[in-house]
Coordinates of C-alpha atoms and ligand atoms in Angstrom, one line a residue:
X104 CA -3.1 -4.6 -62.8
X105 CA -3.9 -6.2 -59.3
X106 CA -1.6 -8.5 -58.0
X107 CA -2.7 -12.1 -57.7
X108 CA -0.5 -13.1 -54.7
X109 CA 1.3 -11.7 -52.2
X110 CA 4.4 -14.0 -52.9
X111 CA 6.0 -15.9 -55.5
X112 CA 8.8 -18.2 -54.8
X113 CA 11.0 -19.7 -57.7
X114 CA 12.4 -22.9 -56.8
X115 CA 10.7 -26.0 -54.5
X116 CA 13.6 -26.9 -52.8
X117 CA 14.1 -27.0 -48.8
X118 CA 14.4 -23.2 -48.6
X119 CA 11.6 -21.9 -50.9
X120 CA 9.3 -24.6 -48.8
X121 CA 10.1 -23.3 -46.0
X122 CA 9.6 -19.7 -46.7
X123 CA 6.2 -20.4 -48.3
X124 CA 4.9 -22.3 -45.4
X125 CA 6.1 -19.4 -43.3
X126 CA 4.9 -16.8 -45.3
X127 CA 1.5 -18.1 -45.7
X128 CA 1.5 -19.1 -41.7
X129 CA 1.8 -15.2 -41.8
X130 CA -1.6 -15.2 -43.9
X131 CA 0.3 -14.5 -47.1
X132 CA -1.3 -15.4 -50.4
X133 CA 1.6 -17.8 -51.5
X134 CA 2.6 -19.3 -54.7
X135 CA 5.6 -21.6 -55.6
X136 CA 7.1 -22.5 -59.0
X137 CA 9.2 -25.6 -59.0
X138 CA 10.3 -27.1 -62.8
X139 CA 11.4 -30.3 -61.2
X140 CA 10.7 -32.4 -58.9
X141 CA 9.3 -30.5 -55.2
X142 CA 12.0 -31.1 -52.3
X143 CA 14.7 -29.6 -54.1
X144 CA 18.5 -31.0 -54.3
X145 CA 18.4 -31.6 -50.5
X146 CA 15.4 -34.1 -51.0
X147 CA 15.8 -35.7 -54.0
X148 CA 19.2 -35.9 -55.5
X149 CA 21.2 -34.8 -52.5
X150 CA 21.5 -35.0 -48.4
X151 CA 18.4 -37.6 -48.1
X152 CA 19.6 -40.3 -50.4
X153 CA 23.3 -39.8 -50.0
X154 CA 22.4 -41.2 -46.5
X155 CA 20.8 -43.5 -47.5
X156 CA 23.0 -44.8 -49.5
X157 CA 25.7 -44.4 -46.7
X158 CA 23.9 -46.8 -44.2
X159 CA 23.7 -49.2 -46.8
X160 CA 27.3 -48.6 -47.0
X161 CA 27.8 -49.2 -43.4
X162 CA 26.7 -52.7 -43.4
X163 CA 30.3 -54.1 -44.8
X164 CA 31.6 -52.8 -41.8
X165 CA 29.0 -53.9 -39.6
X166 CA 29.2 -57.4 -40.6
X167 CA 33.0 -57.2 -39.8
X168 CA 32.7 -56.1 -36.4
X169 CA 29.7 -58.3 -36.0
X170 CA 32.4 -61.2 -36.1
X171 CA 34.5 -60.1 -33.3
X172 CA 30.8 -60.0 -30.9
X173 CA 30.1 -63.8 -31.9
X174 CA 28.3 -63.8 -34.6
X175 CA 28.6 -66.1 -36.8
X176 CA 27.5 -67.3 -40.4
X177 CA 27.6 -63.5 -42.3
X178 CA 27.4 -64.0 -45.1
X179 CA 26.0 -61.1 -47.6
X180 CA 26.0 -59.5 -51.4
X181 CA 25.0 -56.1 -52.1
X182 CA 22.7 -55.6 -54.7
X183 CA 22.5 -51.9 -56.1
X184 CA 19.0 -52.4 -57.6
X185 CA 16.9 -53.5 -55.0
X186 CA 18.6 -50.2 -52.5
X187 CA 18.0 -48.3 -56.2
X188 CA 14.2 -49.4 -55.6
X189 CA 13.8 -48.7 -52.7
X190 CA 15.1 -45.4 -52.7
X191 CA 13.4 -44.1 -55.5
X192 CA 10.5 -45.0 -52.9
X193 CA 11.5 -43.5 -50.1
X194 CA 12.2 -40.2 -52.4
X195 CA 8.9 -40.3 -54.1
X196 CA 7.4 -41.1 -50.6
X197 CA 8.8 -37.8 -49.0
X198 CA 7.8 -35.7 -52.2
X199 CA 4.5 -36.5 -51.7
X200 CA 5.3 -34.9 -47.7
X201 CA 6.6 -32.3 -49.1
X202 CA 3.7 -31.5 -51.7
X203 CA 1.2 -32.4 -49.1
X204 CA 2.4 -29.5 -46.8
X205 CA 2.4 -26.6 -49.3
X206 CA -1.4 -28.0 -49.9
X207 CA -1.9 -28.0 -45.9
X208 CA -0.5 -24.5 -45.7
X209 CA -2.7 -23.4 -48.4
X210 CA 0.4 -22.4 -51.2
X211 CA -0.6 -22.9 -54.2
X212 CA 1.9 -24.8 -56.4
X213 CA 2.5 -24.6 -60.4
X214 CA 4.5 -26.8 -62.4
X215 CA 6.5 -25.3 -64.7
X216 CA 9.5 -23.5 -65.5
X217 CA 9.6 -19.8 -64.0
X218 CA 11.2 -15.9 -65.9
X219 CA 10.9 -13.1 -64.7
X220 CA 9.2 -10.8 -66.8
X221 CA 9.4 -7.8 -65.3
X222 CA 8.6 -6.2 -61.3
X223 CA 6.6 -8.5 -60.0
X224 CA 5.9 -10.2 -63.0
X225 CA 6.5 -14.0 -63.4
X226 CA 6.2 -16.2 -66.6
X227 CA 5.3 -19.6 -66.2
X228 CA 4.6 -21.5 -70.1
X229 CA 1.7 -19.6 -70.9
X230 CA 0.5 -18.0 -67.7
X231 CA 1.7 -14.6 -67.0
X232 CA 1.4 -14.6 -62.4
X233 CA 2.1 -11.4 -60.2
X234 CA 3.1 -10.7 -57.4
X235 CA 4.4 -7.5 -54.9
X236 CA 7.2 -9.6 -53.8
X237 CA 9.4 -12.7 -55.8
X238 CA 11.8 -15.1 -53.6
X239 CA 14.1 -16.9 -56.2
X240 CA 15.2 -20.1 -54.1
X241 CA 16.4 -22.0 -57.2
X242 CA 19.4 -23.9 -55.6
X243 CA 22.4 -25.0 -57.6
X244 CA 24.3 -27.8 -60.3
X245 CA 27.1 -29.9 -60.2
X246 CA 29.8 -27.1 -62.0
X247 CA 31.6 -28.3 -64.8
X248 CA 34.2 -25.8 -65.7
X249 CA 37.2 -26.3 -63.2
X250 CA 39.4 -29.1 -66.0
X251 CA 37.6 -29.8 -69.5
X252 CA 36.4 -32.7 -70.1
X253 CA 34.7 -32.9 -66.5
X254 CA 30.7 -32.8 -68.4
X255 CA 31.8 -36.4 -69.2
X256 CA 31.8 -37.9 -66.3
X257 CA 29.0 -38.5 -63.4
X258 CA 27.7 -35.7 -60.7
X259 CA 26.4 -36.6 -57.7
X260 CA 23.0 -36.7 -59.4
X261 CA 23.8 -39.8 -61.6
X262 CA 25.7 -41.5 -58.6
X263 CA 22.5 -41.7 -56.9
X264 CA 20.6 -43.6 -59.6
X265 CA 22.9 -46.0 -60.3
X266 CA 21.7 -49.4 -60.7
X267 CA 24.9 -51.3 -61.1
X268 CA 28.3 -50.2 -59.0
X269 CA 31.4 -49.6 -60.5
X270 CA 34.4 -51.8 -60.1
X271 CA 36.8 -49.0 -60.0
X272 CA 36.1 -45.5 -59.8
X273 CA 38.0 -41.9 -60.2
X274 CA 36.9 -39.3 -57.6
X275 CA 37.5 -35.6 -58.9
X276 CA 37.9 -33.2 -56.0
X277 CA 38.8 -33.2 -52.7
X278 CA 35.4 -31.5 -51.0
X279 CA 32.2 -32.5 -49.4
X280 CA 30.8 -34.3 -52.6
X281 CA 33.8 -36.0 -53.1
X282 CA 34.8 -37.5 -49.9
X283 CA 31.4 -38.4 -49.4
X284 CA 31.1 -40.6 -52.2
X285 CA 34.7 -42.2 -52.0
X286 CA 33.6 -43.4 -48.4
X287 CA 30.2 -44.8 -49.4
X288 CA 31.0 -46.1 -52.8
X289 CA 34.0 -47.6 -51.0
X290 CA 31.8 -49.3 -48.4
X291 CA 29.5 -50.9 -51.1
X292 CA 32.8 -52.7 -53.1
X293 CA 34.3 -50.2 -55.8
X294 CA 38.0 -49.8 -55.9
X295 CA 37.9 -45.8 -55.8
X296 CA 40.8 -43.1 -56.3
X297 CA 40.5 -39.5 -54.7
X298 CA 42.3 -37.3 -56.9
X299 CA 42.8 -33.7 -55.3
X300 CA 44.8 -30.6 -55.4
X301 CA 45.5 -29.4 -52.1
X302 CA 47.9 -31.6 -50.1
X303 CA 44.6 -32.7 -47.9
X304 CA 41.0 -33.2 -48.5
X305 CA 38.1 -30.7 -47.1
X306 CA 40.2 -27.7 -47.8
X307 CA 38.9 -25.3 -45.1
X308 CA 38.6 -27.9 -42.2
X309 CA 40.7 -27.9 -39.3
X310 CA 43.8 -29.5 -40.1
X311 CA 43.7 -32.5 -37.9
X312 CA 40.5 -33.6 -39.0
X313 CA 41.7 -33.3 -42.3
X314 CA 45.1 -35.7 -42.1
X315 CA 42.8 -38.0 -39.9
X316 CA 40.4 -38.2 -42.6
X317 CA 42.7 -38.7 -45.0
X318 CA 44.8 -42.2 -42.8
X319 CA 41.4 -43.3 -42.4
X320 CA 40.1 -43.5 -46.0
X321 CA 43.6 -44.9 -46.9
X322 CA 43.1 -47.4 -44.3
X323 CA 40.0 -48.2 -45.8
X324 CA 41.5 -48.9 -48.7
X325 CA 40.9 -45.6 -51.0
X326 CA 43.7 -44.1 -53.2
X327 CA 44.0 -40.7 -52.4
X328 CA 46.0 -39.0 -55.3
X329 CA 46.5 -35.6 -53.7
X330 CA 49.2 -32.8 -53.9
X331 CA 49.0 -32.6 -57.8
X332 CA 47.1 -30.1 -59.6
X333 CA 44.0 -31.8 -62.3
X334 CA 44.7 -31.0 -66.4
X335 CA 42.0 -33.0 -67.7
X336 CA 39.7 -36.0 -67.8
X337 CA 39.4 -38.0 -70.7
X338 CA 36.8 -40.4 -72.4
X339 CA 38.9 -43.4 -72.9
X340 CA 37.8 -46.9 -74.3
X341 CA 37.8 -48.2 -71.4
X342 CA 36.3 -46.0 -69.0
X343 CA 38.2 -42.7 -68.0
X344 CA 41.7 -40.8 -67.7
X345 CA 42.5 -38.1 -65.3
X346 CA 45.5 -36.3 -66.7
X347 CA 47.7 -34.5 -64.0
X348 CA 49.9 -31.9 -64.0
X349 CA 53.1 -33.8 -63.2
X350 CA 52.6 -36.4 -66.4
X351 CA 51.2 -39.0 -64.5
X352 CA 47.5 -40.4 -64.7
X353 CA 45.0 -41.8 -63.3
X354 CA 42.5 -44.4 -64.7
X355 CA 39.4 -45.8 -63.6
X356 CA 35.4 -47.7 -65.3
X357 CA 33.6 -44.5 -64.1
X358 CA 34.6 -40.9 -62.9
X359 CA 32.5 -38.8 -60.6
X360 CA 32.7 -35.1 -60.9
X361 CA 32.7 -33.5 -57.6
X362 CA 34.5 -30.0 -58.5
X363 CA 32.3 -28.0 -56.7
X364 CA 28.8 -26.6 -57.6
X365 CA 27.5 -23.5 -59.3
X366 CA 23.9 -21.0 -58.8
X367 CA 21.3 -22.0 -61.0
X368 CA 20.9 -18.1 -62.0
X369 CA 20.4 -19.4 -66.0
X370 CA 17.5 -18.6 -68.3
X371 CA 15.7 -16.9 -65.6
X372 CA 15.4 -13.5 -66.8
X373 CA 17.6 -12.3 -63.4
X374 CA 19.8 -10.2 -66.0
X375 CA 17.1 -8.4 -67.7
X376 CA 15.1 -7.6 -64.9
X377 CA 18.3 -5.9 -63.2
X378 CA 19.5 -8.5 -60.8
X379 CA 23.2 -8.0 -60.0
X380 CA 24.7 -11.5 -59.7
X381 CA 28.2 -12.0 -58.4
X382 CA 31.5 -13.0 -60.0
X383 CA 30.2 -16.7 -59.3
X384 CA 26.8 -16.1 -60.9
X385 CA 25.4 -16.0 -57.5
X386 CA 22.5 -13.8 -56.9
X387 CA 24.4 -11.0 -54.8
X388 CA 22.4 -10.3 -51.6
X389 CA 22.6 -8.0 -48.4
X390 CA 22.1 -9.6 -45.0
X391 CA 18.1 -9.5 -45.7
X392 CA 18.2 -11.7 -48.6
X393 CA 17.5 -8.7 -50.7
X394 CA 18.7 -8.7 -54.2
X395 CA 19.8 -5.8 -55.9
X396 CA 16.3 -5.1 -57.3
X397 CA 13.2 -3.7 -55.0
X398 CA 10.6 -6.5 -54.3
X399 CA 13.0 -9.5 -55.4
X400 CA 15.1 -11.5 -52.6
X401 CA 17.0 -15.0 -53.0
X402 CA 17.9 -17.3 -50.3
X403 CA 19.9 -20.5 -50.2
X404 CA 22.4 -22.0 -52.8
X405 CA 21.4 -19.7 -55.9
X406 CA 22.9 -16.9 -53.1
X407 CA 26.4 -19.0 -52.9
X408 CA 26.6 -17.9 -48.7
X409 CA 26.6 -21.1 -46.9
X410 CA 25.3 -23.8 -49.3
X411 CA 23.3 -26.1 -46.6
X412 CA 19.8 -27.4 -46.3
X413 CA 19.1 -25.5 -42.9
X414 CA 20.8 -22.4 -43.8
X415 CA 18.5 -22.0 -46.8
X416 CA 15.4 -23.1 -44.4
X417 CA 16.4 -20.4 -41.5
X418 CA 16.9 -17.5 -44.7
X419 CA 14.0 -18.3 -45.8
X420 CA 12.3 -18.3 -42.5
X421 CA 13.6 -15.0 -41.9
X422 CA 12.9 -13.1 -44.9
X423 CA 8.8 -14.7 -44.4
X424 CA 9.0 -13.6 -41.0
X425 CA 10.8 -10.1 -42.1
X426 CA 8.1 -9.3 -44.6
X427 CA 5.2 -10.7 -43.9
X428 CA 4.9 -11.6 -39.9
X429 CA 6.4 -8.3 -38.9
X430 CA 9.0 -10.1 -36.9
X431 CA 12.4 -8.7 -38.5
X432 CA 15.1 -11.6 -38.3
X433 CA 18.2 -12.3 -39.7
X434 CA 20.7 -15.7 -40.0
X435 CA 23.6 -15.7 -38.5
X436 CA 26.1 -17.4 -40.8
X437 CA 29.1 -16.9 -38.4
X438 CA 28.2 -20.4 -36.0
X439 CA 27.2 -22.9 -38.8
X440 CA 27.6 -26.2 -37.5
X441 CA 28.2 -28.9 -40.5
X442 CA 29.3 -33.0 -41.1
X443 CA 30.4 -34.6 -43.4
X444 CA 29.0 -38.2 -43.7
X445 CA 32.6 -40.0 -44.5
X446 CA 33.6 -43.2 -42.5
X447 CA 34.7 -42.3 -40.1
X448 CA 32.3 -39.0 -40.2
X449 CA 33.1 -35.5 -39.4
X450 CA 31.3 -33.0 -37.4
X451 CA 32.7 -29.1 -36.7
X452 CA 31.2 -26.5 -35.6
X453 CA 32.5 -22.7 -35.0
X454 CA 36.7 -21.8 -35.5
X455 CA 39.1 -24.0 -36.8
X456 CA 42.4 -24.3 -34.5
X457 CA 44.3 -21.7 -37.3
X458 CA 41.0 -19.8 -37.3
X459 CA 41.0 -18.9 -34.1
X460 CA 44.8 -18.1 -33.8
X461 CA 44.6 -15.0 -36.2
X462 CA 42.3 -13.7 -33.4
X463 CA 44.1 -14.0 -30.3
X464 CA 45.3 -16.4 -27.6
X465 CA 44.4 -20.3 -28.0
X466 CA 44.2 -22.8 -25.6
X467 CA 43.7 -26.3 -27.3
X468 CA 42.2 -29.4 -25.7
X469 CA 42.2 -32.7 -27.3
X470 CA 41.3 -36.3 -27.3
X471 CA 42.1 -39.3 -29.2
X472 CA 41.2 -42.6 -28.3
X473 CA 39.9 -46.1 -29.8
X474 CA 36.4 -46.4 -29.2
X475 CA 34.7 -49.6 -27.1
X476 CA 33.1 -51.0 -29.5
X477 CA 35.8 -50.7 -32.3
X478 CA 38.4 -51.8 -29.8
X479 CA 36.1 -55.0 -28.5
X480 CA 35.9 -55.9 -32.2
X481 CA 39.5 -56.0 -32.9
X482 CA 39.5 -52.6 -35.1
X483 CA 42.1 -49.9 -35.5
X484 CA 39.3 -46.9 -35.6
X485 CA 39.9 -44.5 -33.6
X486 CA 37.9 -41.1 -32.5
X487 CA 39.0 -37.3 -32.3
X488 CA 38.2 -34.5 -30.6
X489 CA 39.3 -31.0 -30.5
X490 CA 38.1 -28.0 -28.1
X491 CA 39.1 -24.7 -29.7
X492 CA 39.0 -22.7 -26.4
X493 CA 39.8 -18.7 -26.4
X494 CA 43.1 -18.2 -24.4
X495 CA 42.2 -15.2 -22.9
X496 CA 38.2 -15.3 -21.8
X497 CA 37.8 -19.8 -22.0
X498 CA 34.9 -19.2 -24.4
X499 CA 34.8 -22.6 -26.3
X500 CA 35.3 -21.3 -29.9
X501 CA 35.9 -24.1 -32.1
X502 CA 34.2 -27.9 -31.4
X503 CA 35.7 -30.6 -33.8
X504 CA 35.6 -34.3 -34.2
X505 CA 36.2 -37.3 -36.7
X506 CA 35.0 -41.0 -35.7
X507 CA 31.9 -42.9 -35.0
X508 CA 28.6 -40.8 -34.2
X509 CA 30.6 -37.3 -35.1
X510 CA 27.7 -35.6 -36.7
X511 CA 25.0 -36.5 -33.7
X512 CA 27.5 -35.1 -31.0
X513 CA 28.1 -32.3 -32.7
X514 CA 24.9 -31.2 -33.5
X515 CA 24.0 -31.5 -29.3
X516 CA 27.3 -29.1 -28.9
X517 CA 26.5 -26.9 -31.3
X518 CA 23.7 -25.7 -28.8
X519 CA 26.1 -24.8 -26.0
X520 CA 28.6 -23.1 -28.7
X521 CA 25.3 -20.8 -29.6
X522 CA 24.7 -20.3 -26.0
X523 CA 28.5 -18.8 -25.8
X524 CA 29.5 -21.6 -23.5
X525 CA 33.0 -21.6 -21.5
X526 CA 35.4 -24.7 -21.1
X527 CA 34.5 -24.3 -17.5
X528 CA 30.7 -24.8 -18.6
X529 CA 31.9 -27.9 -20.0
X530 CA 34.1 -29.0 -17.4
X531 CA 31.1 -28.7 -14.8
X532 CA 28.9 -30.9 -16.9
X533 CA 28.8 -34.7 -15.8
X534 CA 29.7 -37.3 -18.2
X535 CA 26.8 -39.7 -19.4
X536 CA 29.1 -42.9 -19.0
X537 CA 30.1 -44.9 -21.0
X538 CA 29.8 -42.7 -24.2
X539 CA 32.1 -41.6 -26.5
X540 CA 31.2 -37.9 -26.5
X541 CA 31.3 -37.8 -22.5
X542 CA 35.2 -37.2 -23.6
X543 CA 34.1 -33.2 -24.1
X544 CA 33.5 -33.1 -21.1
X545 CA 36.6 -34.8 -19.6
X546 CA 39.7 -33.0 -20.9
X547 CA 41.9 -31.4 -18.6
X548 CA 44.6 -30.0 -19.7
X549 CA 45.9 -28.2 -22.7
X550 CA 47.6 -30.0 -25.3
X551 CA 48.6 -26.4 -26.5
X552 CA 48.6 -23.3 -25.9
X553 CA 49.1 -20.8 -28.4
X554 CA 49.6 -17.0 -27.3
X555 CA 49.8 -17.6 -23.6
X556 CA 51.5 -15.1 -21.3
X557 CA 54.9 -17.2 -20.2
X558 CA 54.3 -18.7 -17.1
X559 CA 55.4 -16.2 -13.9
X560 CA 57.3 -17.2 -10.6
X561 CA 60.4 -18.7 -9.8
Ligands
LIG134 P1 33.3 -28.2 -52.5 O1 33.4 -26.7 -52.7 O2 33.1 -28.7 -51.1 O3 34.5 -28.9 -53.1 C1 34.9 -28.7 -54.4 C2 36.2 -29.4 -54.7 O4 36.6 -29.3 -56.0 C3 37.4 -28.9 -53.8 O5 38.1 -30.0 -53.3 C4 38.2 -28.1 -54.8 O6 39.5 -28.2 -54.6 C5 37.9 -28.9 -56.1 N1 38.2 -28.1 -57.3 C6 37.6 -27.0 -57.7 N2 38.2 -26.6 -58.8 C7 39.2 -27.4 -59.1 C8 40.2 -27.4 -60.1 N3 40.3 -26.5 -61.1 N4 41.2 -28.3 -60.0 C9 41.1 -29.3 -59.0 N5 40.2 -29.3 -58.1 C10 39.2 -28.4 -58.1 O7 32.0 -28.6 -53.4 P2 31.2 -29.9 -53.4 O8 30.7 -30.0 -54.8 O9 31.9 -31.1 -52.8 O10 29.9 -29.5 -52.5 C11 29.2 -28.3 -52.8 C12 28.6 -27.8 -51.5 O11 27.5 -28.6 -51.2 C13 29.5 -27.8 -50.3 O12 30.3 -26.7 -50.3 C14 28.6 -27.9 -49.2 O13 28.2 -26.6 -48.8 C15 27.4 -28.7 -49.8 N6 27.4 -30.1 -49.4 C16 27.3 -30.4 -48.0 C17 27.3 -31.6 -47.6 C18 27.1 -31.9 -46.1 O14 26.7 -31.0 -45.4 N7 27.5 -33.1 -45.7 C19 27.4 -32.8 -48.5 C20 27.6 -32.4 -49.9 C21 27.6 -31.1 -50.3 P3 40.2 -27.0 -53.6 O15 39.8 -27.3 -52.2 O16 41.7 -27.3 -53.8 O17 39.8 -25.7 -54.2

């Protein structure tokens, strides 16, 4: 039977937009299958409105240092509904963006929950669609498997419609998700408790962001219950109960889940048609977003590789440009840069400090400093930076940071990381004074070096 399209994608979210729009650019006859809501987690129940949600946050400490410049009379309440409002605004606003391009670029859209029948075959309620080639960019869920009980509580979808705040809330996990909300929800008024594992949160991170992180949210006033491993959560009368592995727990009015997330692989037919998923449920791909099975390829978080909003655009990018604009490209998921949008935030992009040290030689520069305008105000915030610097060539490796602006700076040095830039490249680039991140550009000397050859001479 003819085909009716030259693509199908599964899934509306950032990175099955983006490969449509690309593929039909390419002069692809494109057609995209989203169940929900078009814009994806990113969009709707994720990155957008988590930040919003953090400026609103932000205000609290605003008004504080406000004080300390002269200004007088702040006086303020937050009230969760009216930011609830107008979020679900600003949401429904940028859906309509989004479904305006795939009209623009001439993809067609259908509502509906997607199977796959067969090669090249797609169900959709009634409607049988085909097509030579099928892009499954489904994203993925809050997981609730890691301790039972966890289905009980909230995910980061329900946080972000609540109406009403919690007084005191139990944060479950130590990662992104987690941190994330125990900052914001912090900066609105609840009394929240971190409860983790590992003896810091944002296993993974280089370790001095990490114990900075973690003096600043207790200085912020968050509980951080860390070092014990999680049995269980419990529906109590009054709320919830985290039961720990050393006896002791931890209670709280509401409980957010934030254990990790899993592939929405489910009830899509993958298994039938042949698709070999991973241990994780992942749809297991080769550098080309290829799945096991000619003519189907997945990109983004249903591929578990590096679950963030651009790293699902650029593979979907690639494969539209790959198979349909005869420009072959791959992603590289080796320089990644990523924040997290804590108070204070965190940027990083390339090697971690112990990273780089199973490689060879380190040279490590450093800075730590209050900032101006924390400092004027009378605050105890302070900003760090970290140069992870190859001992033996100077290649900047590694760029880290945790304090005011962290994710902005970052992003601008993630350019000259790409660019494979050298300390020296930084050394001979003039500050832009007075700034906080003109202090990458001003450190001298080593705080450490790691590997060096011992120094020769008398
Ligand atoms: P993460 O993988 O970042 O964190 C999961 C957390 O759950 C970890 O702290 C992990 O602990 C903990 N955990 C898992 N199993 C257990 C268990 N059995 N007992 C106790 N703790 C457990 O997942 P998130 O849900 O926070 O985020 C999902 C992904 O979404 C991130 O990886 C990131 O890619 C993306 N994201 C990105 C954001 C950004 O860019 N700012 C923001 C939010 C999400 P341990 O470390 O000890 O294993």
């Amino acid at each position: 039977m003819a085909e009716d399209h030259d693509l199908i994608v599964i899934g509306a979210g950032s990175g099955g937009v983006a490969a449509s729009r690309r593929a039909a650019a390419h002069s692809a006859r494109v057609l995209i299958v989203e169940a929900d809501r078009v814009g994806g987690t990113c969009v709707i129940r994720g990155c957008v409105p988590k930040k919003l949600m953090m400026y609103a946050a932000g205000f609290a400490q605003a008004f504080e240092e406000a004080r300390g410049f002269g200004w007088v009379d702040l006086a303020g309440r937050f009230e969760m509904n009216r930011w609830a409002d107008a979020k679900a605004a600003e949401t429904a606003r940028l859906e309509g963006i989004y479904r305006k391009m795939l009209a623009d670029s001439g993809v067609e859209l259908v509502a509906g929950r997607a199977r796959l029948l067969g090669p090249g075959v797609v169900a959709v309620g009634g409607r049988e669609l085909r097509a030579r080639r099928i892009l499954i960019a489904t994203g993925g869920a809050p997981a609730h498997d890691a301790i039972p009980g966890l289905a009980q509580a909230m995910t980061s979808n329900e946080v972000l419609d609540l109406r009403e705040l919690p007084a005191t809330l139990l944060v479950v996990g130590g990662g992104y998700i987690a941190v994330e909300f125990a900052s914001i929800l912090t900066g609105l008024g609840s009394k929240v408790t971190l409860a983790f594992r590992d003896t810091h949160p944002l296993r993974g991170f280089d370790a001095d962001l990490r114990t900075r992180l973690a003096t600043a949210l207790a200085g912020r006033g968050i509980t951080l219950a860390g070092g014990v491993a999680l049995q269980s959560l419990e529906r109590t009368a009054g709320g919830f109960a985290l039961h720990r592995a050393d006896g002791s727990v931890l209670t709280a009015d509401a409980a957010l889940n934030a254990t990790g997330r899993a592939p929405n692989t489910a009830d899509l037919g993958l298994a039938e048609a042949g698709v070999r998923l991973d241990a994780r449920g992942a749809v297991a791909v080769d550098a080309d977003s290829r799945s096991s099975v000619p003519g189907i390829w997945a990109i983004g978080d249903v591929t578990n590789r590096v679950n963030l909003t651009p790293v699902a655009i650029a593979e979907g990018r690639a494969f539209a440009d790959t198979e349909f604009g005869r420009r072959p490209s791959r992603v590289d998921h080796r320089t990644v840069a990523s924040a997290v949008f804590t108070d204070p935030p965190i940027a990083t992009v390339g090697l971690s400090e112990a990273e780089a040290l199973r490689a060879g030689p380190v040279d490590v520069y450093e800075s730590d400093f209050r900032p101006m305008k924390t400092a004027f105000a009378g605050g105890a915030a302070r900003t760090y930076m970290k140069l992870v610097v190859d001992g033996l060539n100077e290649r900047v490796l590694g760029v880290h940071m945790i304090g005011a602006d962290a994710p902005e700076i970052v992003q601008s040095l993630a350019v000259a990381l790409t660019c494979g830039a050298t300390k020296r490249d930084f050394d001979r680039t003039l500050a832009v004074h007075p700034t906080a991140a003109e202090e990458f550009v001003l450190m001298r000397e080593p705080v450490r070096r790691h590997g060096a050859a011992p120094a020769t001479g008398s």
